[in-house]
Tab-separated table of C-alpha atoms in Angstrom:
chain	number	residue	atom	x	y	z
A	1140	UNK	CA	0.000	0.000	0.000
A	1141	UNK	CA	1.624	3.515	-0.693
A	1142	UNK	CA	1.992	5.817	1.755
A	1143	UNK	CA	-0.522	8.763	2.307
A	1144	UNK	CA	0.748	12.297	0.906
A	1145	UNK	CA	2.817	14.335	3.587
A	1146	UNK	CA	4.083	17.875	3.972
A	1147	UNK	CA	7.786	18.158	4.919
A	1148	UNK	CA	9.399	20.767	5.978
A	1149	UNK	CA	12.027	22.899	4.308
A	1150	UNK	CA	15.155	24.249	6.588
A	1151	UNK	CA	18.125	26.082	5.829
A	1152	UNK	CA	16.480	29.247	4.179
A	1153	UNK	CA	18.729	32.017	6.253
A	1154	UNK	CA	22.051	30.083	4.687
A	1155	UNK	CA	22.870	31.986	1.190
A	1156	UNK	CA	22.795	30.819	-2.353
A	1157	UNK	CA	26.141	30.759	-4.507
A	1158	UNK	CA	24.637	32.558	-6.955
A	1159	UNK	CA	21.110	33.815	-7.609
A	1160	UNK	CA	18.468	35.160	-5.413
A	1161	UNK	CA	18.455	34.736	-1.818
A	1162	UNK	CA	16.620	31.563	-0.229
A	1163	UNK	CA	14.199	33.683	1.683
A	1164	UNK	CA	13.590	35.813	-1.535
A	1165	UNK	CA	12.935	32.617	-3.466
A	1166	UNK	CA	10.538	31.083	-1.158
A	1167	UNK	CA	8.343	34.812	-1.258
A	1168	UNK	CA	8.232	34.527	-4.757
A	1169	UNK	CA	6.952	30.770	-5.148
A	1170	UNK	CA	3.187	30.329	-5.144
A	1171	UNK	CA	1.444	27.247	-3.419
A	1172	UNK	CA	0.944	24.000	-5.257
A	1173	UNK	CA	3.685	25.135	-7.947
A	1174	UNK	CA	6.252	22.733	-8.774
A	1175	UNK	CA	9.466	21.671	-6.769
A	1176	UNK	CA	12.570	19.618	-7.377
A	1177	UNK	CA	14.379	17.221	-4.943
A	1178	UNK	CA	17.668	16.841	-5.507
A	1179	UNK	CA	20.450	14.594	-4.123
A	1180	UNK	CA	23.805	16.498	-3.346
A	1181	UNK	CA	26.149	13.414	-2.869
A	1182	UNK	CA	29.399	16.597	-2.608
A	1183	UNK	CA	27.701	18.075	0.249
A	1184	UNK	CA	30.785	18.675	2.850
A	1185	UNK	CA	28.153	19.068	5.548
A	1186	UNK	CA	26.155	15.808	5.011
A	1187	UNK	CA	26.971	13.497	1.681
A	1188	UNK	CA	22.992	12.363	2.205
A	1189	UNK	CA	21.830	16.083	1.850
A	1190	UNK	CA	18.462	16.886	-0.359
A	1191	UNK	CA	18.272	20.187	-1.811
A	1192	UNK	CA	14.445	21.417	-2.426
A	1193	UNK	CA	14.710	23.620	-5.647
A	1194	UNK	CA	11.866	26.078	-6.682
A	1195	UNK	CA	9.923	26.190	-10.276
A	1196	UNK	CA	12.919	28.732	-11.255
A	1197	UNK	CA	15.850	26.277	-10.766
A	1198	UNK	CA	16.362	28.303	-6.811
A	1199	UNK	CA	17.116	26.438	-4.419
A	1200	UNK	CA	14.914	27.098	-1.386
A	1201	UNK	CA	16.370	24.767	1.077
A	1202	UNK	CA	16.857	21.573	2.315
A	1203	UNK	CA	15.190	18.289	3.259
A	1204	UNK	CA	15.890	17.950	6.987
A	1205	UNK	CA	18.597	15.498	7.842
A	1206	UNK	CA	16.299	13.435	9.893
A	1207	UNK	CA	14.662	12.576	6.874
A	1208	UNK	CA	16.862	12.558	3.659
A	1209	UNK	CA	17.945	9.374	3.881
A	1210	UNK	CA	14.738	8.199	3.911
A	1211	UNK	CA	13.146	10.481	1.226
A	1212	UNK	CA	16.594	9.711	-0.530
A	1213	UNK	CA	15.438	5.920	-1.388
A	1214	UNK	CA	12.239	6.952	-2.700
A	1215	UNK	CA	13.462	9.980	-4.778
A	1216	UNK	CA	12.264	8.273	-8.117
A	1217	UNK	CA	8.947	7.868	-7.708
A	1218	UNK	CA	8.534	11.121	-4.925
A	1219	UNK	CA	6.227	14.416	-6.703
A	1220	UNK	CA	6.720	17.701	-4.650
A	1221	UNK	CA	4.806	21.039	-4.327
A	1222	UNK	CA	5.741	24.220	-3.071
A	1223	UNK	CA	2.836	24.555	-0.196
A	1224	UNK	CA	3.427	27.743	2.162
A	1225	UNK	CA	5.981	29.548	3.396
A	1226	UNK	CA	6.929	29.597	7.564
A	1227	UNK	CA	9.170	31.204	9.909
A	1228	UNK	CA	11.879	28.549	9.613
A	1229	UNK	CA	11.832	28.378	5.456
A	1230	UNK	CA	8.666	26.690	3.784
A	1231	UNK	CA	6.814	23.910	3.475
A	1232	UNK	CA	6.429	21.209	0.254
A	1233	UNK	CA	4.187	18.512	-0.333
A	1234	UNK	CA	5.267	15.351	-1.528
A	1235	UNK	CA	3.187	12.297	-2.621
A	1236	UNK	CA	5.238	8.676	-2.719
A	1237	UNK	CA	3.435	7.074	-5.672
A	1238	UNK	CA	4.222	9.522	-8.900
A	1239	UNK	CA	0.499	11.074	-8.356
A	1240	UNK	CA	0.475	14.770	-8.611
A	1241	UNK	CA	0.118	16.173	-5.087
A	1242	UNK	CA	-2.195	18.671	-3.736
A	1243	UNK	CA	-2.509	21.186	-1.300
A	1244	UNK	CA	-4.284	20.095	1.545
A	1245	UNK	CA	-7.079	21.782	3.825
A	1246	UNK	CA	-5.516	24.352	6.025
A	1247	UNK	CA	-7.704	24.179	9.482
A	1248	UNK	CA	-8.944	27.470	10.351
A	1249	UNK	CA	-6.475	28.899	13.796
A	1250	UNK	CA	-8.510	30.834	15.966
A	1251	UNK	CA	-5.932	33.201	17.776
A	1252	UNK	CA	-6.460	35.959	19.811
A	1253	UNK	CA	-9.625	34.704	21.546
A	1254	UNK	CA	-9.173	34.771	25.687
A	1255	UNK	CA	-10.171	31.372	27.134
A	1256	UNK	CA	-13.706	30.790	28.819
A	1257	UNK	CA	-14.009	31.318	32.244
A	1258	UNK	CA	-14.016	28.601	34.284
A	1259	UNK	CA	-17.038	27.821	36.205
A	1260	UNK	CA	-15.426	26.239	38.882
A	1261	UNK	CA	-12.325	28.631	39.091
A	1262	UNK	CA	-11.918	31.368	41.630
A	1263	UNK	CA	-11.794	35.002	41.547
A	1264	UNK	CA	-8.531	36.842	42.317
A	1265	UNK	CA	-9.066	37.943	45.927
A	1266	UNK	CA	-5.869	40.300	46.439
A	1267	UNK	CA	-7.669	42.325	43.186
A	1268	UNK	CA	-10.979	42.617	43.124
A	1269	UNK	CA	-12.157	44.337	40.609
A	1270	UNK	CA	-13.019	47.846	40.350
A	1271	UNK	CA	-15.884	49.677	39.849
A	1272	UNK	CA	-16.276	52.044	37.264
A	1273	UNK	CA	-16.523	55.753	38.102
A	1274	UNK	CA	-19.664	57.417	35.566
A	1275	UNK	CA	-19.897	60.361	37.511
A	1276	UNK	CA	-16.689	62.318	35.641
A	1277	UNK	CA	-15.989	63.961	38.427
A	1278	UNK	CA	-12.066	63.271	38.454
A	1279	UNK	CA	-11.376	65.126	35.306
């Protein structure tokens, strides 16, 4: 059975390109569910098992994190990649393990901002209570 679609992560983005735009750069200008390219880098000095994520534009964007190239190195032939979003720590790609074209998936709505509901059973802060308002203007 072939495994599900995944997103995978995309690190190294503040590390500079040897030539071309910037990594950071790259990864504003790429546009969810366009094309990306894995690429071995056998030369790598810093890891010989190293994957470099390359955008639509032949930029390379990152990497593959180490934790998982060797892994997503053995299925390389058959593995499709899209760009998906970009994040604080580089981007994010999409990746399907059976030569199907991937797509985006779903992004869950993330409520932020909202306080908490009071709890019911909680208590009150008794060194503060709180105050009262004052409608009667009479300290300006």
């Amino acid at each position: 059975m072939p495994r599900p679609p995944m997103s995978i992560a995309v690190v190294g983005a503040d590390y500079p390109n040897k030539r071309g735009p910037g990594r950071r750069f790259e990864i504003a200008m790429c546009a969810p569910g366009e094309s990306v390219d894995l690429r071995r880098e056998p030369k790598n000095p810093a890891d010989s098992r190293a994957i470099g994520v390359y955008s639509a534009r032949d930029v390379q964007i990152g990497y593959v994190p180490a934790e998982q190239a060797q892994w997503i190195g053995g299925q390389l032939a058959v593995i499709r990649a899209i760009f998906q979003r970009a994040d604080t720590f580089g981007a994010v790609i999409r990746v399907t393990f059976d030569g199907s074209e991937p797509a985006l998936p779903v992004e869950k709505p993330v409520q932020r901002g909202a306080p908490p509901p009071p709890d019911p059973d909680g208590y009150g802060d008794d060194d503060w209570p709180p105050r009262e308002p004052k409608d009667d203007f009479s300290s300006i």
